Structure formats: C-alpha cells, structure tokens
Amino acid sequence: MDDPSSDVALPAVCRRRLARRLLAWFSRHARDLPWRRTRDPYQVWISEVMLQQTQVATVIPYFERFVARWPDVLSLAAAEEQEVLRAWEGLGYYRRARQLHAAAGVIAEQHGGRFPDDPAAVRALPGIGRYTAGAILSIAFDQRQPILEANTQRVLSRLAAVRGDVASGPVQRRLWELAETLLPARRAGDFNQALMELGSEICTVRTPHCRDCPVQTECAAHNAGLVEQIPAAKKKLRYEEVQEAAVVVRKRGRVLVRRCPADERWAGLWDFPRFAVDALEGPPLDAELTRKTASLTGLTIEPLKRLATIKHGVTRFRITLFCHEAQCSGGRLRRAAGEMRWITPEGLSDLPLSVTGRKISRLLADS
C-alpha cells in the first residue's frame, strides 16, 4: 500500500526547532558551489536545470563554462541551438538544453530579458516544472516556495516516517505538503538548499550518517529504528538488451552525419547513420548494414571494417553498438530522411554529437 496516513505529524514547535537547527547547520557546512555565490535568478536557473539527474561534481565545470559564454538571458536567447547543444555535450538528457534555450527566447520576448518572479510565469516557461520553479523562486527571490526532488523526498520521508513508494500519487502529495509546511517564514531558499544538502551529504540512501545529522532528534524514522526501511526501496529496473550499428560512410575524404529529428533518442544532435540490427558479424551483418544504410540515407555502400564495439546504457536499454566503416559507392541522399551533410572528420569537433558519436569521432581522429 502507498498510503502515507500512518506517518508522524510534526508539531509546530518541532517544525520551528527543525528549521532553526537545519539552517544553522547549513551556514556552517554548506559546500562552496559556484551557483551558491549569487542570487542571480539566471544562474540559479542554469544550475538547477543542469543538476537534474546529474551529479554536482560533473555539473561544476559545465556551469562555469556555460555562464562564462552566456552570462545572461539575452546572450543565451541570441545563441544558436546547435551552439548550446555543443556546450551541453556530455551532460546528457539533451532535452534540458533545448528547453533551456527555448525558455531564454520566451524570457527575452515576453519579459524583456528579465527572469520573471511570478510563479505562474515561471511555470509557463519550457522545461520548468514545480520543483525547478520552487527552487528558483525560493533561492533567487526568497519566496516561500517548496521543493521536492530525490534528496529532499528521502529526508522528508524519514523525518515524518512516511512509508510507501515515493513515486506514488498519495506519497508525493504528502511529501509536497510536508515540504510546504516545514518552510520557515524567512530564508526559504537557504532552507530548501539545506534540505538538499542534508540528503546529499548526511541522509544518504545507504548507511546514512545519523550521528552527524543536525535534526536527528526530530527524525521519526530514526527514533523508530526505521531509517533503513524508509523510504521504501525502488523496484529494480529491468533492462532491455538492444543491438545497434553506427556506420561511418566515407566519400572523398568526408564522412556522412545526420541530425536526429525530434522523435529520436538524441533529438537535435548529430550522429552517424544508426539503426537496430539483428546479425552480429560476417556477411549477414554486412548485408544488413548495406540494406539499412540505403533505406535510411538513400546511399549504397561497400562495408569495409569494424571500428569498435561500444557498450552503453540509455534509460532502460543496454545497448551494444557495432561501429563500422564503409565507402559510399553510389546513390543520392534522401531529403525525407532529415538533415544530412558531408563533413571532414576534423569538422566533427564543431558539431554537437551524441556520446557514442563523439567516441566514434575520436576513433576517426586517432586513425
């Protein structure tokens, strides 16, 4: 059952003490992160989008390069989407970058280049949901807006001993209610960041450091000996094994690349012709590569050799990617197949590529 009704109510005096202790702890122990050195809503927004499903250590250099290149909304709005995607390359979840760029355009056109402080206006921007809006508005404008993400939902679940699947509707509603109830009248942004910091550094998924927790005495799960059981363990994700091939088609010193359309995995990025395959090697695979490359691009090819085999994961898929090299022997590019172009291997450095596409481009450079 995902009924959180058996959780522990937190009295007002407990809530005030919790907020006071958590804020004092955060003042002493907050990590020095570049986006915490400013209240600029633009930089807060960039950091929050980058941090979605991405570790802090990975985000720091990307954030610093990004805001150095585009220091405000207007400069980002004026950039080409391909430039933004190239700067984002390696962070993954590229839809975030496309929505970030689109939202900058909306802010430039509808809000005069100033990040709005109205909750409805912020929620209306592309790519901004309830969590991101709450984070920006509380941190940049000190508005009393709650947040809920992976770290805070774990902390809140333990503080009030909320049982059940944190992804379920009833538990989510209860956690949002808790997040709002616990917010202090002032320093809401610091409080929200403190909750996230506590979840990241102390109240971790496994072996939480309860002895170092500033709100241990207020934690219902700790007091009941249930820290290891709350929140409920997530169901293990079942991965699907997939075989794909990427073909580097050569012609007169250039290679063929294709921009992935909106309905494909790496929408907006450039990639080598890629498709699912059934055969693993030898003549059956060569025949399949020849047939499927012609279907995708309109070109006939002569398969040459395998460059590499790359194993990687995307969401629920475990992909084995066979990277092959081929020579174009005829045909014309199919216009209906989307944007394609011939480019020198050196020119690939200017294009935003998928992670595996970039690995293949490095193989070409090395060879």
GROMACS .gro file of C-alpha atoms in nm:
model
  367
    1MET     CA    1   0.000   0.000   0.000
    2ASP     CA    2   0.114   0.356  -0.072
    3ASP     CA    3  -0.100   0.511   0.200
    4PRO     CA    4   0.113   0.762   0.395
    5SER     CA    5  -0.161   0.827   0.652
    6SER     CA    6   0.030   0.639   0.924
    7ASP     CA    7   0.321   0.886   0.921
    8VAL     CA    8   0.411   1.110   1.213
    9ALA     CA    9   0.271   1.460   1.248
   10LEU     CA   10   0.533   1.726   1.324
   11PRO     CA   11   0.409   1.978   1.586
   12ALA     CA   12   0.470   2.348   1.525
   13VAL     CA   13   0.737   2.370   1.794
   14CYS     CA   14   0.918   2.074   1.635
   15ARG     CA   15   0.898   2.235   1.291
   16ARG     CA   16   1.046   2.563   1.420
   17ARG     CA   17   1.328   2.382   1.601
   18LEU     CA   18   1.398   2.172   1.292
   19ALA     CA   19   1.420   2.480   1.068
   20ARG     CA   20   1.646   2.662   1.315
   21ARG     CA   21   1.887   2.370   1.352
   22LEU     CA   22   1.895   2.290   0.983
   23LEU     CA   23   1.969   2.650   0.884
   24ALA     CA   24   2.245   2.677   1.147
   25TRP     CA   25   2.399   2.353   1.018
   26PHE     CA   26   2.381   2.473   0.657
   27SER     CA   27   2.550   2.803   0.747
   28ARG     CA   28   2.847   2.608   0.884
   29HIS     CA   29   2.868   2.314   0.646
   30ALA     CA   30   2.730   2.422   0.305
   31ARG     CA   31   2.959   2.329   0.020
   32ASP     CA   32   3.112   2.620  -0.168
   33LEU     CA   33   2.946   2.576  -0.507
   34PRO     CA   34   2.968   2.839  -0.784
   35TRP     CA   35   2.592   2.886  -0.814
   36ARG     CA   36   2.565   2.950  -0.440
   37ARG     CA   37   2.778   3.261  -0.468
   38THR     CA   38   2.499   3.456  -0.634
   39ARG     CA   39   2.125   3.518  -0.614
   40ASP     CA   40   2.107   3.590  -0.986
   41PRO     CA   41   1.793   3.400  -1.098
   42TYR     CA   42   1.952   3.330  -1.436
   43GLN     CA   43   2.247   3.146  -1.281
   44VAL     CA   44   2.024   2.972  -1.026
   45TRP     CA   45   1.805   2.854  -1.314
   46ILE     CA   46   2.101   2.725  -1.519
   47SER     CA   47   2.238   2.533  -1.220
   48GLU     CA   48   1.903   2.378  -1.130
   49VAL     CA   49   1.844   2.253  -1.484
   50MET     CA   50   2.198   2.113  -1.509
   51LEU     CA   51   2.168   1.940  -1.171
   52GLN     CA   52   1.862   1.741  -1.273
   53GLN     CA   53   1.969   1.374  -1.266
   54THR     CA   54   2.335   1.481  -1.277
   55GLN     CA   55   2.598   1.481  -1.002
   56VAL     CA   56   2.732   1.807  -0.860
   57ALA     CA   57   3.094   1.729  -0.945
   58THR     CA   58   3.000   1.675  -1.309
   59VAL     CA   59   2.796   1.994  -1.329
   60ILE     CA   60   3.052   2.241  -1.186
   61PRO     CA   61   3.281   2.275  -1.494
   62TYR     CA   62   2.984   2.277  -1.732
   63PHE     CA   63   2.812   2.550  -1.530
   64GLU     CA   64   3.123   2.768  -1.515
   65ARG     CA   65   3.186   2.740  -1.890
   66PHE     CA   66   2.819   2.796  -1.973
   67VAL     CA   67   2.770   3.117  -1.773
   68ALA     CA   68   3.107   3.250  -1.889
   69ARG     CA   69   2.997   3.207  -2.251
   70TRP     CA   70   2.635   3.319  -2.200
   71PRO     CA   71   2.630   3.540  -1.887
   72ASP     CA   72   2.264   3.641  -1.911
   73VAL     CA   73   1.929   3.551  -2.062
   74LEU     CA   74   1.965   3.774  -2.367
   75SER     CA   75   2.301   3.628  -2.469
   76LEU     CA   76   2.162   3.275  -2.435
   77ALA     CA   77   1.850   3.365  -2.632
   78ALA     CA   78   2.068   3.503  -2.912
   79ALA     CA   79   2.277   3.186  -2.936
   80GLU     CA   80   2.218   2.914  -3.195
   81GLU     CA   81   2.063   2.598  -3.056
   82GLN     CA   82   2.350   2.397  -3.204
   83GLU     CA   83   2.598   2.604  -3.003
   84VAL     CA   84   2.403   2.539  -2.684
   85LEU     CA   85   2.385   2.165  -2.754
   86ARG     CA   86   2.760   2.155  -2.823
   87ALA     CA   87   2.829   2.326  -2.489
   88TRP     CA   88   2.592   2.080  -2.320
   89GLU     CA   89   2.752   1.775  -2.480
   90GLY     CA   90   2.840   1.513  -2.218
   91LEU     CA   91   2.577   1.619  -1.964
   92GLY     CA   92   2.312   1.401  -2.125
   93TYR     CA   93   1.934   1.446  -2.123
   94TYR     CA   94   1.970   1.695  -2.410
   95ARG     CA   95   1.606   1.792  -2.399
   96ARG     CA   96   1.705   2.006  -2.100
   97ALA     CA   97   1.939   2.213  -2.317
   98ARG     CA   98   1.683   2.261  -2.593
   99GLN     CA   99   1.417   2.369  -2.343
  100LEU     CA  100   1.665   2.599  -2.167
  101HIS     CA  101   1.737   2.773  -2.496
  102ALA     CA  102   1.368   2.792  -2.583
  103ALA     CA  103   1.285   2.937  -2.240
  104ALA     CA  104   1.555   3.203  -2.282
  105GLY     CA  105   1.380   3.309  -2.602
  106VAL     CA  106   1.047   3.337  -2.420
  107ILE     CA  107   1.202   3.544  -2.140
  108ALA     CA  108   1.369   3.773  -2.394
  109GLU     CA  109   1.048   3.824  -2.592
  110GLN     CA  110   0.785   3.832  -2.317
  111HIS     CA  111   0.973   3.955  -2.009
  112GLY     CA  112   1.227   4.197  -2.151
  113GLY     CA  113   1.518   3.964  -2.075
  114ARG     CA  114   1.448   3.967  -1.700
  115PHE     CA  115   1.379   3.635  -1.532
  116PRO     CA  116   1.019   3.658  -1.401
  117ASP     CA  117   0.940   3.636  -1.030
  118ASP     CA  118   0.575   3.544  -1.077
  119PRO     CA  119   0.521   3.170  -1.007
  120ALA     CA  120   0.269   3.127  -1.289
  121ALA     CA  121   0.502   3.294  -1.538
  122VAL     CA  122   0.795   3.079  -1.427
  123ARG     CA  123   0.592   2.757  -1.450
  124ALA     CA  124   0.485   2.856  -1.803
  125LEU     CA  125   0.846   2.852  -1.928
  126PRO     CA  126   0.958   2.548  -2.132
  127GLY     CA  127   1.119   2.279  -1.920
  128ILE     CA  128   1.027   2.426  -1.581
  129GLY     CA  129   0.809   2.218  -1.351
  130ARG     CA  130   0.701   2.262  -0.994
  131TYR     CA  131   1.037   2.166  -0.841
  132THR     CA  132   1.253   2.387  -1.063
  133ALA     CA  133   1.017   2.682  -1.024
  134GLY     CA  134   1.019   2.643  -0.645
  135ALA     CA  135   1.398   2.621  -0.635
  136ILE     CA  136   1.450   2.934  -0.848
  137LEU     CA  137   1.186   3.143  -0.673
  138SER     CA  138   1.297   3.048  -0.322
  139ILE     CA  139   1.673   3.075  -0.379
  140ALA     CA  140   1.680   3.383  -0.604
  141PHE     CA  141   1.379   3.575  -0.468
  142ASP     CA  142   1.339   3.422  -0.118
  143GLN     CA  143   0.980   3.334  -0.194
  144ARG     CA  144   0.822   3.078   0.035
  145GLN     CA  145   0.803   2.806  -0.231
  146PRO     CA  146   0.852   2.435  -0.151
  147ILE     CA  147   1.068   2.193  -0.348
  148LEU     CA  148   1.073   1.817  -0.381
  149GLU     CA  149   1.343   1.614  -0.554
  150ALA     CA  150   1.533   1.292  -0.487
  151ASN     CA  151   1.730   1.413  -0.185
  152THR     CA  152   1.453   1.613  -0.017
  153GLN     CA  153   1.189   1.344  -0.061
  154ARG     CA  154   1.420   1.098   0.117
  155VAL     CA  155   1.485   1.345   0.402
  156LEU     CA  156   1.117   1.432   0.441
  157SER     CA  157   1.011   1.067   0.426
  158ARG     CA  158   1.243   0.989   0.716
  159LEU     CA  159   1.161   1.298   0.919
  160ALA     CA  160   0.791   1.210   0.924
  161ALA     CA  161   0.829   0.831   0.878
  162VAL     CA  162   0.631   0.841   0.553
  163ARG     CA  163   0.601   0.489   0.418
  164GLY     CA  164   0.518   0.368   0.070
  165ASP     CA  165   0.652   0.427  -0.277
  166VAL     CA  166   0.779   0.786  -0.302
  167ALA     CA  167   0.678   0.790  -0.670
  168SER     CA  168   0.312   0.716  -0.595
  169GLY     CA  169   0.050   0.989  -0.600
  170PRO     CA  170  -0.056   0.974  -0.231
  171VAL     CA  171   0.304   0.978  -0.104
  172GLN     CA  172   0.402   1.258  -0.342
  173ARG     CA  173   0.111   1.471  -0.223
  174ARG     CA  174   0.205   1.410   0.140
  175LEU     CA  175   0.570   1.499   0.078
  176TRP     CA  176   0.479   1.821  -0.104
  177GLU     CA  177   0.255   1.909   0.189
  178LEU     CA  178   0.543   1.846   0.431
  179ALA     CA  179   0.785   2.048   0.217
  180GLU     CA  180   0.549   2.345   0.230
  181THR     CA  181   0.462   2.309   0.599
  182LEU     CA  182   0.825   2.300   0.711
  183LEU     CA  183   0.929   2.613   0.520
  184PRO     CA  184   1.027   2.898   0.755
  185ALA     CA  185   0.888   3.248   0.703
  186ARG     CA  186   1.234   3.373   0.603
  187ARG     CA  187   1.537   3.218   0.434
  188ALA     CA  188   1.317   2.976   0.240
  189GLY     CA  189   1.585   2.938  -0.026
  190ASP     CA  190   1.853   2.854   0.228
  191PHE     CA  191   1.618   2.607   0.395
  192ASN     CA  192   1.544   2.432   0.065
  193GLN     CA  193   1.914   2.412  -0.015
  194ALA     CA  194   1.982   2.282   0.337
  195LEU     CA  195   1.732   2.000   0.287
  196MET     CA  196   1.901   1.905  -0.040
  197GLU     CA  197   2.246   1.928   0.119
  198LEU     CA  198   2.137   1.711   0.410
  199GLY     CA  199   2.006   1.446   0.172
  200SER     CA  200   2.320   1.458  -0.040
  201GLU     CA  201   2.580   1.455   0.237
  202ILE     CA  202   2.420   1.308   0.552
  203CYS     CA  203   2.080   1.146   0.495
  204THR     CA  204   2.206   0.924   0.214
  205VAL     CA  205   2.030   0.628   0.056
  206ARG     CA  206   2.257   0.370   0.216
  207THR     CA  207   2.425   0.393   0.556
  208PRO     CA  208   2.304   0.745   0.642
  209HIS     CA  209   2.528   0.936   0.887
  210CYS     CA  210   2.266   0.984   1.155
  211ARG     CA  211   2.523   1.079   1.422
  212ASP     CA  212   2.616   1.386   1.217
  213CYS     CA  213   2.257   1.488   1.142
  214PRO     CA  214   2.153   1.822   1.295
  215VAL     CA  215   1.788   1.714   1.315
  216GLN     CA  216   1.836   1.359   1.438
  217THR     CA  217   1.616   1.412   1.745
  218GLU     CA  218   1.328   1.533   1.521
  219CYS     CA  219   1.357   1.235   1.284
  220ALA     CA  220   1.067   0.993   1.333
  221ALA     CA  221   1.230   0.718   1.125
  222HIS     CA  222   1.550   0.738   1.334
  223ASN     CA  223   1.358   0.736   1.660
  224ALA     CA  224   1.162   0.431   1.548
  225GLY     CA  225   1.466   0.247   1.408
  226LEU     CA  226   1.325   0.260   1.055
  227VAL     CA  227   1.589   0.462   0.870
  228GLU     CA  228   1.697   0.166   0.659
  229GLN     CA  229   1.335   0.086   0.563
  230ILE     CA  230   1.227   0.440   0.474
  231PRO     CA  231   1.177   0.536   0.201
  232ALA     CA  232   1.065   0.206   0.052
  233ALA     CA  233   1.317   0.051  -0.187
  234LYS     CA  234   1.256   0.125  -0.552
  235LYS     CA  235   1.161  -0.158  -0.782
  236LYS     CA  236   1.461  -0.279  -0.977
  237LEU     CA  237   1.462  -0.155  -1.332
  238ARG     CA  238   1.452  -0.428  -1.593
  239TYR     CA  239   1.692  -0.352  -1.873
  240GLU     CA  240   1.627  -0.443  -2.234
  241GLU     CA  241   1.924  -0.566  -2.437
  242VAL     CA  242   1.950  -0.393  -2.774
  243GLN     CA  243   2.191  -0.432  -3.068
  244GLU     CA  244   2.259  -0.134  -3.292
  245ALA     CA  245   2.505  -0.037  -3.562
  246ALA     CA  246   2.655   0.301  -3.648
  247VAL     CA  247   2.804   0.334  -3.995
  248VAL     CA  248   3.077   0.583  -4.083
  249VAL     CA  249   3.012   0.636  -4.453
  250ARG     CA  250   3.316   0.786  -4.629
  251LYS     CA  251   3.325   0.977  -4.956
  252ARG     CA  252   3.617   1.182  -5.090
  253GLY     CA  253   3.773   1.248  -4.754
  254ARG     CA  254   3.445   1.332  -4.582
  255VAL     CA  255   3.203   1.138  -4.364
  256LEU     CA  256   2.825   1.147  -4.353
  257VAL     CA  257   2.642   1.275  -4.047
  258ARG     CA  258   2.271   1.311  -3.983
  259ARG     CA  259   2.085   1.542  -3.749
  260CYS     CA  260   1.848   1.341  -3.529
  261PRO     CA  261   1.485   1.456  -3.566
  262ALA     CA  262   1.256   1.541  -3.276
  263ASP     CA  263   1.115   1.190  -3.238
  264GLU     CA  264   1.453   1.019  -3.197
  265ARG     CA  265   1.671   0.950  -2.894
  266TRP     CA  266   1.919   1.235  -2.938
  267ALA     CA  267   1.690   1.493  -3.095
  268GLY     CA  268   1.881   1.793  -3.226
  269LEU     CA  269   2.222   1.626  -3.209
  270TRP     CA  270   2.426   1.498  -3.499
  271ASP     CA  271   2.512   1.132  -3.535
  272PHE     CA  272   2.636   0.879  -3.785
  273PRO     CA  273   2.370   0.669  -3.961
  274ARG     CA  274   2.248   0.436  -3.687
  275PHE     CA  275   1.985   0.163  -3.663
  276ALA     CA  276   1.896  -0.159  -3.484
  277VAL     CA  277   2.050  -0.479  -3.627
  278ASP     CA  278   1.981  -0.850  -3.591
  279ALA     CA  279   2.304  -1.000  -3.724
  280LEU     CA  280   2.625  -0.983  -3.520
  281GLU     CA  281   2.905  -1.026  -3.772
  282GLY     CA  282   3.019  -1.155  -4.109
  283PRO     CA  283   2.829  -1.146  -4.440
  284PRO     CA  284   2.484  -1.138  -4.272
  285LEU     CA  285   2.575  -0.819  -4.086
  286ASP     CA  286   2.738  -0.663  -4.395
  287ALA     CA  287   2.420  -0.729  -4.592
  288GLU     CA  288   2.206  -0.579  -4.317
  289LEU     CA  289   2.429  -0.270  -4.292
  290THR     CA  290   2.411  -0.220  -4.668
  291ARG     CA  291   2.032  -0.259  -4.681
  292LYS     CA  292   1.953  -0.041  -4.379
  293THR     CA  293   2.200   0.233  -4.470
  294ALA     CA  294   2.036   0.258  -4.813
  295SER     CA  295   1.692   0.270  -4.653
  296LEU     CA  296   1.794   0.546  -4.411
  297THR     CA  297   2.013   0.762  -4.633
  298GLY     CA  298   1.948   0.664  -4.998
  299LEU     CA  299   2.315   0.569  -5.043
  300THR     CA  300   2.470   0.239  -5.147
  301ILE     CA  301   2.780   0.137  -4.954
  302GLU     CA  302   3.062  -0.112  -4.950
  303PRO     CA  303   3.127  -0.219  -4.589
  304LEU     CA  304   3.497  -0.202  -4.504
  305LYS     CA  305   3.572  -0.294  -4.143
  306ARG     CA  306   3.451  -0.274  -3.785
  307LEU     CA  307   3.597   0.022  -3.599
  308ALA     CA  308   3.488  -0.073  -3.248
  309THR     CA  309   3.215  -0.224  -3.032
  310ILE     CA  310   3.078   0.013  -2.768
  311LYS     CA  311   2.855  -0.093  -2.481
  312HIS     CA  312   2.647   0.177  -2.314
  313GLY     CA  313   2.317   0.235  -2.138
  314VAL     CA  314   2.033   0.475  -2.214
  315THR     CA  315   1.737   0.484  -1.972
  316ARG     CA  316   1.611   0.123  -1.962
  317PHE     CA  317   1.819  -0.002  -2.254
  318ARG     CA  318   2.159  -0.173  -2.250
  319ILE     CA  319   2.297  -0.116  -2.597
  320THR     CA  320   2.573  -0.298  -2.781
  321LEU     CA  321   2.678  -0.066  -3.063
  322PHE     CA  322   2.874  -0.208  -3.357
  323CYS     CA  323   3.070   0.078  -3.519
  324HIS     CA  324   3.152   0.011  -3.884
  325GLU     CA  325   3.331   0.195  -4.159
  326ALA     CA  326   3.204   0.190  -4.519
  327GLN     CA  327   3.269   0.353  -4.855
  328CYS     CA  328   2.991   0.529  -5.045
  329SER     CA  329   2.954   0.363  -5.386
  330GLY     CA  330   2.650   0.546  -5.523
  331GLY     CA  331   2.302   0.680  -5.468
  332ARG     CA  332   2.163   1.018  -5.357
  333LEU     CA  333   2.087   1.147  -5.010
  334ARG     CA  334   1.719   1.111  -4.924
  335ARG     CA  335   1.570   1.451  -4.840
  336ALA     CA  336   1.289   1.285  -4.647
  337ALA     CA  337   1.544   1.130  -4.411
  338GLY     CA  338   1.611   1.464  -4.243
  339GLU     CA  339   1.911   1.694  -4.244
  340MET     CA  340   2.233   1.522  -4.354
  341ARG     CA  341   2.568   1.657  -4.457
  342TRP     CA  342   2.916   1.551  -4.564
  343ILE     CA  343   3.183   1.683  -4.330
  344THR     CA  344   3.555   1.636  -4.276
  345PRO     CA  345   3.648   1.430  -3.970
  346GLU     CA  346   3.811   1.745  -3.827
  347GLY     CA  347   3.484   1.936  -3.867
  348LEU     CA  348   3.306   1.697  -3.631
  349SER     CA  349   3.454   1.890  -3.338
  350ASP     CA  350   3.220   2.181  -3.417
  351LEU     CA  351   2.901   1.974  -3.412
  352PRO     CA  352   2.706   1.858  -3.105
  353LEU     CA  353   2.726   1.479  -3.114
  354SER     CA  354   2.578   1.202  -2.905
  355VAL     CA  355   2.817   1.049  -2.650
  356THR     CA  356   2.882   0.747  -2.870
  357GLY     CA  357   2.901   0.970  -3.177
  358ARG     CA  358   3.180   1.165  -3.010
  359LYS     CA  359   3.361   0.842  -2.924
  360ILE     CA  360   3.344   0.738  -3.288
  361SER     CA  361   3.474   1.079  -3.397
  362ARG     CA  362   3.775   1.031  -3.168
  363LEU     CA  363   3.836   0.689  -3.324
  364LEU     CA  364   3.842   0.859  -3.665
  365ALA     CA  365   4.086   1.122  -3.538
  366ASP     CA  366   4.315   0.856  -3.392
  367SER     CA  367   4.313   0.657  -3.716
   0.00000   0.00000   0.00000
